[in-house]
Coordinates of C-alpha atoms and ligand atoms in Angstrom, one line a residue:
X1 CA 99.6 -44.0 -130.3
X2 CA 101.1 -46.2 -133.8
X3 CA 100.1 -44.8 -137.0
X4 CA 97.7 -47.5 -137.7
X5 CA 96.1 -46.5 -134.6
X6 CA 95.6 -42.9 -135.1
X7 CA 94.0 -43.9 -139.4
X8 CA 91.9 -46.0 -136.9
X9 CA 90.4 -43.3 -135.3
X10 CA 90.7 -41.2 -138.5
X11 CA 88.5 -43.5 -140.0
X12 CA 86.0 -44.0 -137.2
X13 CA 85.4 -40.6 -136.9
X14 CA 85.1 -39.7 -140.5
X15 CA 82.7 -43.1 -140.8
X16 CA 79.9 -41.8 -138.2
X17 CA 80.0 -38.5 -139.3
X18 CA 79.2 -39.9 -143.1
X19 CA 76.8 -42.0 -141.2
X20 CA 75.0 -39.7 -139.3
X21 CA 74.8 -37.5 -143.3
X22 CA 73.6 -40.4 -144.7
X23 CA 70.6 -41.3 -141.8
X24 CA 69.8 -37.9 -142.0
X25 CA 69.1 -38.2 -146.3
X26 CA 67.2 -41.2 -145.4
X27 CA 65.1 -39.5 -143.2
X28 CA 64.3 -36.6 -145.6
X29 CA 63.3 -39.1 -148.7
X30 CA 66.1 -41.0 -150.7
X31 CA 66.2 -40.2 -154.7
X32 CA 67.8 -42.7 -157.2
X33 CA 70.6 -41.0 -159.1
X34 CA 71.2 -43.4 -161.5
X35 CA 71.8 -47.4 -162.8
X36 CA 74.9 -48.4 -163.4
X37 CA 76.0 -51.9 -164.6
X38 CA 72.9 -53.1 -164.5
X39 CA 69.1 -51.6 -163.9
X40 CA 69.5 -53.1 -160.4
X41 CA 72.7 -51.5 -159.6
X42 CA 71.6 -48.2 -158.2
X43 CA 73.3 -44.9 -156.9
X44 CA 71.5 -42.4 -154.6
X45 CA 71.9 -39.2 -154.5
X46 CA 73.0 -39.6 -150.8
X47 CA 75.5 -42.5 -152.0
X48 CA 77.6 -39.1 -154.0
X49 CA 76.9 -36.5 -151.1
X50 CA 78.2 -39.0 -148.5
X51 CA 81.5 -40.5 -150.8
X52 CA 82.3 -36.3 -151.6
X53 CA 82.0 -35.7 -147.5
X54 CA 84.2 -38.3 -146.9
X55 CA 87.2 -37.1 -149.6
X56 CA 86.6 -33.8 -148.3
X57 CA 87.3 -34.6 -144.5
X58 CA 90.2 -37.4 -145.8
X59 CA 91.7 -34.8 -147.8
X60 CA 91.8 -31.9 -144.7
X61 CA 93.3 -34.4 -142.6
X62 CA 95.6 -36.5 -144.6
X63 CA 96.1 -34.7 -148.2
X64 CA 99.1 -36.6 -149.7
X65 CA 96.8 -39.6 -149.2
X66 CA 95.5 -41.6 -152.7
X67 CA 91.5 -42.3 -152.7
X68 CA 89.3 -45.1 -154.0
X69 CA 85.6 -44.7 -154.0
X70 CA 82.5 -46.6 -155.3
X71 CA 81.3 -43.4 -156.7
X72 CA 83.8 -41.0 -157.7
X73 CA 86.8 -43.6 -158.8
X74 CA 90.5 -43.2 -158.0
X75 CA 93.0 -41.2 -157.5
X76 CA 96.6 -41.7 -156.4
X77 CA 98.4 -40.2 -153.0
X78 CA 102.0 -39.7 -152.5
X79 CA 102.0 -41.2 -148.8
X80 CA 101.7 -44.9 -149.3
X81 CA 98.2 -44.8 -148.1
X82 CA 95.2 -45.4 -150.0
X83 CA 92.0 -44.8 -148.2
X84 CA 89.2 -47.6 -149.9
X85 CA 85.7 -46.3 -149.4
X86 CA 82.0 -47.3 -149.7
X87 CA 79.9 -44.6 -149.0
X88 CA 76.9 -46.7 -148.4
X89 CA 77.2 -50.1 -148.2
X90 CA 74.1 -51.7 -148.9
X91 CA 72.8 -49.6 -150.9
X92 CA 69.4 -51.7 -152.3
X93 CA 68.6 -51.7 -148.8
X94 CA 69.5 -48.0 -148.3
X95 CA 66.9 -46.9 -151.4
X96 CA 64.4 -49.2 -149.3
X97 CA 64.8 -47.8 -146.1
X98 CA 65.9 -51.5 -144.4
X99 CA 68.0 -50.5 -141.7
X100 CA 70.9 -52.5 -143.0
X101 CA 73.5 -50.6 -144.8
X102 CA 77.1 -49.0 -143.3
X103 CA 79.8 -46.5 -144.5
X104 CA 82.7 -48.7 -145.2
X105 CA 85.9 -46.9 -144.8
X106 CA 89.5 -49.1 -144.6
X107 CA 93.2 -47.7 -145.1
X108 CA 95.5 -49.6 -146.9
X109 CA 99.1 -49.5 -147.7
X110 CA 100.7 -50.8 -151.4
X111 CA 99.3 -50.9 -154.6
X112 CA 95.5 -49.9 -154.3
X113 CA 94.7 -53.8 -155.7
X114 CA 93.2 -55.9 -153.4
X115 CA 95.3 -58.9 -154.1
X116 CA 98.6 -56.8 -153.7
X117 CA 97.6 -53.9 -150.4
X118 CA 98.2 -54.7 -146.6
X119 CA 95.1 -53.5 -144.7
X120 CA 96.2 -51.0 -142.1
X121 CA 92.6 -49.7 -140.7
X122 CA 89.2 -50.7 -140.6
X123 CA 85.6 -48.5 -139.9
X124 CA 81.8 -50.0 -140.5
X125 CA 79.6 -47.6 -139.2
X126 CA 75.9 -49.0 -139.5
X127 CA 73.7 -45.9 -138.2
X128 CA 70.6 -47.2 -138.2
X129 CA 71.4 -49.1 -135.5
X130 CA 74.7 -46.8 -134.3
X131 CA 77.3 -50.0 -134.6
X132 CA 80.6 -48.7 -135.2
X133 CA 83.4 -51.7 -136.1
X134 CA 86.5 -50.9 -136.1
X135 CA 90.0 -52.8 -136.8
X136 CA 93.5 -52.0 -136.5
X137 CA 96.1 -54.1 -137.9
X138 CA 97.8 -56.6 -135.1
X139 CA 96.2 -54.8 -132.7
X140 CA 92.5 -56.5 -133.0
X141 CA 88.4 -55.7 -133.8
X142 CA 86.3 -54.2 -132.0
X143 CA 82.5 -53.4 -131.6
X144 CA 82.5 -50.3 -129.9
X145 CA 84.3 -51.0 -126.8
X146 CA 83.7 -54.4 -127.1
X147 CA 86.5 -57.1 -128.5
X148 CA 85.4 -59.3 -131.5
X149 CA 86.1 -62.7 -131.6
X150 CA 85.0 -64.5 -134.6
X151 CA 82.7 -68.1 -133.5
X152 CA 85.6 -70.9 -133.6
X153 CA 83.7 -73.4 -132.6
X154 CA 80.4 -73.1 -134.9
X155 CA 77.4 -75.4 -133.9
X156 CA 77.3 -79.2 -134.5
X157 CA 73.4 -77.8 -136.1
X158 CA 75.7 -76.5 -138.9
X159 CA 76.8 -73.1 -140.1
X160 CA 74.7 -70.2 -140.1
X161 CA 76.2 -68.8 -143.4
X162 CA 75.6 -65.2 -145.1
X163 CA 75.6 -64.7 -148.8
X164 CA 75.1 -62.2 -151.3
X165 CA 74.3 -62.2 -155.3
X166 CA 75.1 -59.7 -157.8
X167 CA 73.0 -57.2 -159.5
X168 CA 73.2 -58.8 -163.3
X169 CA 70.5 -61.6 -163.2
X170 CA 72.9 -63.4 -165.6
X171 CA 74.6 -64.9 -162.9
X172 CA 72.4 -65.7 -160.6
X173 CA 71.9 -69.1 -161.4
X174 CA 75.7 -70.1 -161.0
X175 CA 75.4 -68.2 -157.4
X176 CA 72.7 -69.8 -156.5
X177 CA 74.5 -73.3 -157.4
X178 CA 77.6 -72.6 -155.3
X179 CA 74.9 -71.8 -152.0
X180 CA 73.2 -75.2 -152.9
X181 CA 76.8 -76.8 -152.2
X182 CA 77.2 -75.4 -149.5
X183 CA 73.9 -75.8 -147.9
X184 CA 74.6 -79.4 -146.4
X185 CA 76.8 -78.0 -143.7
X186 CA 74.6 -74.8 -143.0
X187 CA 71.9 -74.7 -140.0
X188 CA 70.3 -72.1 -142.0
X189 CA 71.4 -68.7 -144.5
X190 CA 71.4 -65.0 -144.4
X191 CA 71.4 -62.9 -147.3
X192 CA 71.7 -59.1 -145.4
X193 CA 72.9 -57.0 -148.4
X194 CA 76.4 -55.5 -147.4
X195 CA 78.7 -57.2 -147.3
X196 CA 80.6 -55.0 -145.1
X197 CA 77.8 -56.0 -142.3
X198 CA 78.5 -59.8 -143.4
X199 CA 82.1 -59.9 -142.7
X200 CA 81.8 -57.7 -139.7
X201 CA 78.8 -60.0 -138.3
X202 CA 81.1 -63.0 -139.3
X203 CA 83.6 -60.9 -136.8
X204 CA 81.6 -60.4 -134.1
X205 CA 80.4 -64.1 -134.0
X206 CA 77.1 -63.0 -135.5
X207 CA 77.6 -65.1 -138.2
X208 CA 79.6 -68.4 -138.6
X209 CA 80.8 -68.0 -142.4
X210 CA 80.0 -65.6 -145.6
X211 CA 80.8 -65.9 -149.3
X212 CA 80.3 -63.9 -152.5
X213 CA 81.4 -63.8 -155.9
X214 CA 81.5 -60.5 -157.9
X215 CA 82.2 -58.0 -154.9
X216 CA 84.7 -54.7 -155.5
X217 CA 87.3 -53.5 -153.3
X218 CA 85.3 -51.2 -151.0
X219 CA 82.6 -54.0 -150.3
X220 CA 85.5 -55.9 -148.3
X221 CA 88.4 -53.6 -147.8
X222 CA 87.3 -52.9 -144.5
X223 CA 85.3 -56.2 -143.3
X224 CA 88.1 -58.6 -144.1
X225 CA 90.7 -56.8 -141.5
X226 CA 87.6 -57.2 -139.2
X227 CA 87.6 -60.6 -139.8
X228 CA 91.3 -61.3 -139.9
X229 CA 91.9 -59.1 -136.8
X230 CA 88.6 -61.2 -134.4
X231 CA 90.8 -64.3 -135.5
X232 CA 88.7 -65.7 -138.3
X233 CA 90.4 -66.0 -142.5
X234 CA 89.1 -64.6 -145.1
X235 CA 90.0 -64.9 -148.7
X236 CA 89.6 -66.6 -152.2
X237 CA 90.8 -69.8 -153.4
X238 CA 94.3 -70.7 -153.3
X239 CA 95.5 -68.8 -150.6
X240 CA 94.8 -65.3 -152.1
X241 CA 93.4 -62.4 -150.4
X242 CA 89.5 -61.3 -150.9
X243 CA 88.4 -60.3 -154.2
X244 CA 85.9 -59.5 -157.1
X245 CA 86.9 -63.5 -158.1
X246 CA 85.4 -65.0 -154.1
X247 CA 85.5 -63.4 -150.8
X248 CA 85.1 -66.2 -148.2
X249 CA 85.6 -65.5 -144.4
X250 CA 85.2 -67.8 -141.4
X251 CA 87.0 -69.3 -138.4
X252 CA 90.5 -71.1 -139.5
X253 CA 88.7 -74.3 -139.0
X254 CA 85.6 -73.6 -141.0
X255 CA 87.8 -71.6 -144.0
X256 CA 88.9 -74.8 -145.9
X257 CA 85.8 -76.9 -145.7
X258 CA 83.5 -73.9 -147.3
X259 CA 86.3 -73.4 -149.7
X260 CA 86.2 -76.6 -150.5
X261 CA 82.3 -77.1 -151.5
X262 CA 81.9 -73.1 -152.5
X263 CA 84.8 -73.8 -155.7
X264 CA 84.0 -77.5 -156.7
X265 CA 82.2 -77.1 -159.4
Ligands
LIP301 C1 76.5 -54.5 -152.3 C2 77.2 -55.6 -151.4 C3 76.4 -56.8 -151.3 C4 76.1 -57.4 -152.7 C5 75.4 -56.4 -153.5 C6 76.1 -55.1 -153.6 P1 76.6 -51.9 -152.7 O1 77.3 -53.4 -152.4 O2 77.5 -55.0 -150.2 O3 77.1 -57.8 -150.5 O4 75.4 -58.6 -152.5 O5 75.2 -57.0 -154.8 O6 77.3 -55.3 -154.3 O7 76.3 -51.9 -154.2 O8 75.4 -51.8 -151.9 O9 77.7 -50.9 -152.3

């Protein structure tokens, strides 16, 4: 088995059994921790319990490995590896008890910066519904045992498109202006509320295209090497990789169009 291969399964398991801890604390009642940026922007008390599980169970297996969390920051390994983690996903939907949120977990070698790592691994585990994606590097996405092949040839009724907006109201009105540019070339949109779930339904062919300004490095860290392993693109403008600036994902042949209308403003 290559290396990649084995952080693959590393991260799989680790992902469902955060998942299962975090289904579980939904089940018993789910308490709001805290705001953060803004009043929108919450943290459960599940979202720390499930990030500390995961460091715990990263650390036994792989200690010389650095860490970057939503919830309990950075730190720096010795390895080369950084392990880029989103407890819960989705978290809005989480507090609400929608049945769309995942435990994002992706491996990465380099610098810890999304515009400067090379995506080794990939685990989105979505336990509501028991979906497990998963994505090794060169060596393809998967739903379960099922191969992911992102939709290369979207419907002449137009894209079905995913979005997401951010928590500060502020800019709400600029998002909402880059969907309206985009809407003459959708069928119809999706706003699901993890963006983890977006790029792996974009993956999985659920999805033609998603976009979204203002993400952080554990929303996509995972979902784009699903996406770039099913054979779709992801990415901002100019040929850089997914960031907080745009993270864009769609087949090769959708990518440039969406680009396109999404930054012509
Ligand atoms: C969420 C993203 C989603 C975005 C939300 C939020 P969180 O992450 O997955 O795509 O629209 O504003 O950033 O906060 O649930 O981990």
């Amino acid at each position: 088995m290559t290396a990649e291969r084995e952080l693959t399964e590393l991260a799989a398991s680790i992902a469902v059994q955060a998942g299962e801890l975090a289904r579980t604390r939904r089940a018993e009642g789910v308490q709001i921790a805290a705001t953060k940026s803004v009043l929108a922007d919450i943290v459960t008390d599940a979202d720390r319990e499930v990030e500390l599980r995961i460091r715990e169970l990263l650390a036994e297996a792989r200690p010389t490995d650095g860490f970057l969390g939503e919830e309990s920051g950075a730190e720096r390994g010795t390895s080369g590896v950084t392990w880029v983690v989103d407890p819960i996903d989705g978290t809005v939907n989480y507090a609400y008890g929608i049945p769309a949120y995942a435990v994002s977990i992706a491996a990465v070698e380099g610098e810890p910066e999304p515009l400067e790592w090379t995506a080794l691994s990939a685990a989105v585990f979505n336990p509501a519904v028991d979906e497990l994606f998963t994505a090794t590097r060169s060596a393809g996405a998967w739903c379960g045992d099922q191969q992911l092949q992102v939709n290369a040839e979207p419907s002449s009724a137009g894209l079905l498109v995913a979005t997401g907006f951010g928590y500060d109201p502020a800019v709400h009105a600029a998002q909402f202006a880059m969907l309206a540019r985009v809407m003459p070339i959708a069928r119809d949109i999706r706003r699901i509320g993890a963006a983890s779930l977006d790029l792996a339904y974009v993956a999985a062919g659920r999805l033609d295209a998603y976009f979204e300004r203002g993400l952080w490095p554990w929303d996509h860290a995972a979902g784009a090497l699903l996406v770039s392993e099913a054979g779709g693109k992801v990415g901002g403008a100019g040929g850089v990789a997914a960031s907080r600036e745009l993270t864009v994902a769609a087949a090769p042949a959708v990518f440039e169009r969406l680009l396109q209308l999404i930054v012509s403003d």
